[in-house]
mmCIF file of C-alpha atoms in Angstrom:
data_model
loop_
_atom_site.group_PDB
_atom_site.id
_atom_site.type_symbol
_atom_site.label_atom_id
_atom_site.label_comp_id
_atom_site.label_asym_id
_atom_site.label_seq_id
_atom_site.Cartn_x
_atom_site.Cartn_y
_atom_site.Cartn_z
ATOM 1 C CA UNK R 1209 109.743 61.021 75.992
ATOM 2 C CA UNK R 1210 112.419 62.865 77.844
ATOM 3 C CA UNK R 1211 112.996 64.903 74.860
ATOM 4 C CA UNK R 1212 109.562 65.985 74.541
ATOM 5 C CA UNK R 1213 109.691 67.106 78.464
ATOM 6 C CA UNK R 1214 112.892 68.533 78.242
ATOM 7 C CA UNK R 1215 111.252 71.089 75.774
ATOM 8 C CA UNK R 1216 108.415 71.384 77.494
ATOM 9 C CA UNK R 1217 111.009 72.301 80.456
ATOM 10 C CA UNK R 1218 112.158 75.019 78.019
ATOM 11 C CA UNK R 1219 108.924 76.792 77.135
ATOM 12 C CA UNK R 1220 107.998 76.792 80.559
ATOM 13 C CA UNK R 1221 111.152 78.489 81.360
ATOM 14 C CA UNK R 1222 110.656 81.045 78.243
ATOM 15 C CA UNK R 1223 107.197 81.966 79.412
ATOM 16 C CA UNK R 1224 108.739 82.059 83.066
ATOM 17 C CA UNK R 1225 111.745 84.301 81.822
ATOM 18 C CA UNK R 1226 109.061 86.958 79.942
ATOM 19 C CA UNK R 1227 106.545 87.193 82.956
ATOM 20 C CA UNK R 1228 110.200 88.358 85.008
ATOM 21 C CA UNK R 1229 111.201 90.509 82.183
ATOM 22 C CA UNK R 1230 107.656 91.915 81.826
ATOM 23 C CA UNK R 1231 107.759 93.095 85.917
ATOM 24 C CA UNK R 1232 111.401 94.219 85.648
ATOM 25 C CA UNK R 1233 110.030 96.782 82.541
ATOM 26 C CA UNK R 1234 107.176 97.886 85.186
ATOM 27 C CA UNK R 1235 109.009 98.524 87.752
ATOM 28 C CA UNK R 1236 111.605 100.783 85.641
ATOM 29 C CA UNK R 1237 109.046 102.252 84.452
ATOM 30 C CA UNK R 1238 107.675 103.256 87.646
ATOM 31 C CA UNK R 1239 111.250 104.249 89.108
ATOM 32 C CA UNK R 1240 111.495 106.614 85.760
ATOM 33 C CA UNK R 1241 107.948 108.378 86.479
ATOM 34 C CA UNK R 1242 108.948 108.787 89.900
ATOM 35 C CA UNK R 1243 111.745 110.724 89.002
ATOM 36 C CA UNK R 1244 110.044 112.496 87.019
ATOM 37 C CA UNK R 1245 107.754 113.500 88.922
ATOM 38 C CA UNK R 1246 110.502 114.908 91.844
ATOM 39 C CA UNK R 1247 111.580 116.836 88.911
ATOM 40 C CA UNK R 1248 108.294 118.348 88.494
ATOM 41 C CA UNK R 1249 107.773 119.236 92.167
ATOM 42 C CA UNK R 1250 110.833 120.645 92.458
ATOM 43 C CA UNK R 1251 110.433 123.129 89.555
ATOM 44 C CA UNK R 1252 106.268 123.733 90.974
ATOM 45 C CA UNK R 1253 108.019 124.662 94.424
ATOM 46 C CA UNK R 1254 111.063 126.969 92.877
ATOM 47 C CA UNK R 1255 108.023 128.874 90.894
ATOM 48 C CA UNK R 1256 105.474 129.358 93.928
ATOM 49 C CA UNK R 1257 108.384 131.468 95.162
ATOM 50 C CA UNK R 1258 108.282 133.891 92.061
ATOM 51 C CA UNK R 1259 105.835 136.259 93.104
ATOM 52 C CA UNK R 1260 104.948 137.849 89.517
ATOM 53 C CA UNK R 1261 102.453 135.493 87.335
ATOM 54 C CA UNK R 1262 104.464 138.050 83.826
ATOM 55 C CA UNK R 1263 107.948 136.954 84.889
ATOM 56 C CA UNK R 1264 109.134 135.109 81.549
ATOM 57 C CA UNK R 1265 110.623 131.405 82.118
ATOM 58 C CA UNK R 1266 111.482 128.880 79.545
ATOM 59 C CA UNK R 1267 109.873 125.068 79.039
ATOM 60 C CA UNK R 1268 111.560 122.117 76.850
ATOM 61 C CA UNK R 1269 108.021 121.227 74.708
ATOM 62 C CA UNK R 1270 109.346 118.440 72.935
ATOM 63 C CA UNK R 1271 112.791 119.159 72.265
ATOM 64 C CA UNK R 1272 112.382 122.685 71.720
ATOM 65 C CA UNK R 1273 112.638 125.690 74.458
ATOM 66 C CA UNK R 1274 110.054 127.678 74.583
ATOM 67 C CA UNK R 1275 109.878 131.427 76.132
ATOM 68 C CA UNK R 1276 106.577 131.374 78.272
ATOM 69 C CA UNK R 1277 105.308 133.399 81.391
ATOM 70 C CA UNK R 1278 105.331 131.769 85.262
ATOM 71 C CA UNK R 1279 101.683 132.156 85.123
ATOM 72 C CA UNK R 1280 101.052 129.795 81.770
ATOM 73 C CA UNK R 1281 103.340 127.386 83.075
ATOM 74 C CA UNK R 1282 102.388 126.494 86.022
ATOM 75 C CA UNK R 1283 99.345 124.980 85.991
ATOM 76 C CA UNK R 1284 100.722 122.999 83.339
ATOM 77 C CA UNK R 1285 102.990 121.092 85.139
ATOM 78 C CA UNK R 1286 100.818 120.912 88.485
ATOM 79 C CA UNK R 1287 98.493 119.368 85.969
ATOM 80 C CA UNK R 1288 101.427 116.651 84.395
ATOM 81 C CA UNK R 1289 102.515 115.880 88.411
ATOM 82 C CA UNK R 1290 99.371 114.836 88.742
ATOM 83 C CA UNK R 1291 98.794 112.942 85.891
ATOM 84 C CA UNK R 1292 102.414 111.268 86.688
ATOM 85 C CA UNK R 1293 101.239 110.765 90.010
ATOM 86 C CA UNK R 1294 97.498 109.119 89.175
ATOM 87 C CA UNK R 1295 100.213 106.780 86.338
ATOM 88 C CA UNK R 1296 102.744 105.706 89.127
ATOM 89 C CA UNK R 1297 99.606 104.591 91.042
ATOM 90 C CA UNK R 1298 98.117 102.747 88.337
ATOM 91 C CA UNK R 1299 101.597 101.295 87.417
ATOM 92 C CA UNK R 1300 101.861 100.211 91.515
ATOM 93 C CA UNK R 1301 98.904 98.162 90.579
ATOM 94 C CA UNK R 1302 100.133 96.576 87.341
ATOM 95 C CA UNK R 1303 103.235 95.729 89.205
ATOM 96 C CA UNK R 1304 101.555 94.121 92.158
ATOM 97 C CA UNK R 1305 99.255 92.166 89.830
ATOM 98 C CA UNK R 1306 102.410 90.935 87.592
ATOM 99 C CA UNK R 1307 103.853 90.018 90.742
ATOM 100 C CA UNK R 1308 101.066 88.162 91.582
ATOM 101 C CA UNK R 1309 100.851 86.234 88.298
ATOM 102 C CA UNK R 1310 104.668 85.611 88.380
ATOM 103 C CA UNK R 1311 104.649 83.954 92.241
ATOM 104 C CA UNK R 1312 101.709 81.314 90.378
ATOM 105 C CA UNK R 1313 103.264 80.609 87.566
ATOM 106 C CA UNK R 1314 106.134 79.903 90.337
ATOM 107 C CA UNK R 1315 103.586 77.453 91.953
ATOM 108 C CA UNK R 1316 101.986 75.664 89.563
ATOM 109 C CA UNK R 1317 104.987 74.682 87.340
ATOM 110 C CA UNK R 1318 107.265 73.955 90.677
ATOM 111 C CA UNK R 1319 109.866 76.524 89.156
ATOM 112 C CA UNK R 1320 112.791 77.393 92.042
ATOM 113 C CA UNK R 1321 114.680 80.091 91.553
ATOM 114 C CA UNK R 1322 118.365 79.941 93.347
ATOM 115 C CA UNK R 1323 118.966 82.367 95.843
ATOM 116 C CA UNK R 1324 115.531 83.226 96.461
ATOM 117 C CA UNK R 1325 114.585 80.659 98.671
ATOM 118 C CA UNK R 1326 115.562 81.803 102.467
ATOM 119 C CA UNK R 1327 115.806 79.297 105.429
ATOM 120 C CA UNK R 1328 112.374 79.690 106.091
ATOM 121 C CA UNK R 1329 111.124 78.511 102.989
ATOM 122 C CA UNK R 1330 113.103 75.763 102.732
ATOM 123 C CA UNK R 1331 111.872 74.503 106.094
ATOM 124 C CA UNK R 1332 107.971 75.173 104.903
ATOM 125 C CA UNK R 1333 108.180 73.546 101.183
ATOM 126 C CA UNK R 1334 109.445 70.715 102.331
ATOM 127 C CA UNK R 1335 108.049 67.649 100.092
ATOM 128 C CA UNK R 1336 106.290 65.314 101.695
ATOM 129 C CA UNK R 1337 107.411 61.313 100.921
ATOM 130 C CA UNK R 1338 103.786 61.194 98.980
ATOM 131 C CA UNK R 1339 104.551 64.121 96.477
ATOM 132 C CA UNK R 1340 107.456 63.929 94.385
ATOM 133 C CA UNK R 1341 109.394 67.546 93.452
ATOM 134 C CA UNK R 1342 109.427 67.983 89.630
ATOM 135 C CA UNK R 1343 109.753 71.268 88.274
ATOM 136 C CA UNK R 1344 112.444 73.692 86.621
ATOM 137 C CA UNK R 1345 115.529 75.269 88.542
ATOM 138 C CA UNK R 1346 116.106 78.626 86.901
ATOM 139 C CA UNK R 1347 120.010 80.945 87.439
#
């Protein structure tokens, strides 16, 4: 009996562990495309100060450098900052929602995590003498 909840304990805490690991990807994800995107802007701004659309400039397509003209280049990447910027949005989303899912999974296995719990908390969760606290503590 307390074997068979003490594993049960463990794949809660597996399938806890993945749904954190799963947000911490997203959100790395999203801090990458941001910079990316800075990167982008800042190149967009240094070329609407070249004044000649012929002017040659170079782009890294894949690992390789190619020799292109101001005026092919950039719409291009005014076109990939905004396709970076409609992703980040989408990826805000997908964050929010994992978020969501992670805070009740939280709930509805009683799962504390230490540390996370301010004052505050502490003095709303308080179990009442009619509901025992059983759920998993997690590091």
């Amino acid at each position: 009996m307390a074997d068979q909840k003490r594993k049960n304990q463990e794949v809660i805490l597996q399938q806890f562990n993945k749904l954190r690991q799963e947000q911490r990807m997203v959100a790395q994800k999203i801090s990458e495309l941001k910079l990316e995107e800075s990167e982008h802007k800042l190149v967009i701004d240094a070329l609407k100060e070249v004044n000649d659309p012929t002017r040659k400039c170079y782009q890294l397509v894949g690992g390789v450098l190619m020799e292109r003209t101001v005026g092919q280049v950039q719409p291009n990447l005014e076109n990939n900052a905004s396709k970076i910027n409609t992703l980040i949005t989408t990826m805000d989303k997908t964050l929010d929602s994992k978020a969501k899912e992670l805070v009740d999974f939280k709930e509805k296995h009683g799962i504390k995590v230490k540390g996370e719990d301010s004052m505050e908390d502490k003095t709303k969760s308080q179990p009442s003498a009619s509901q025992p606290s059983a759920g998993v503590l997690v590091n």
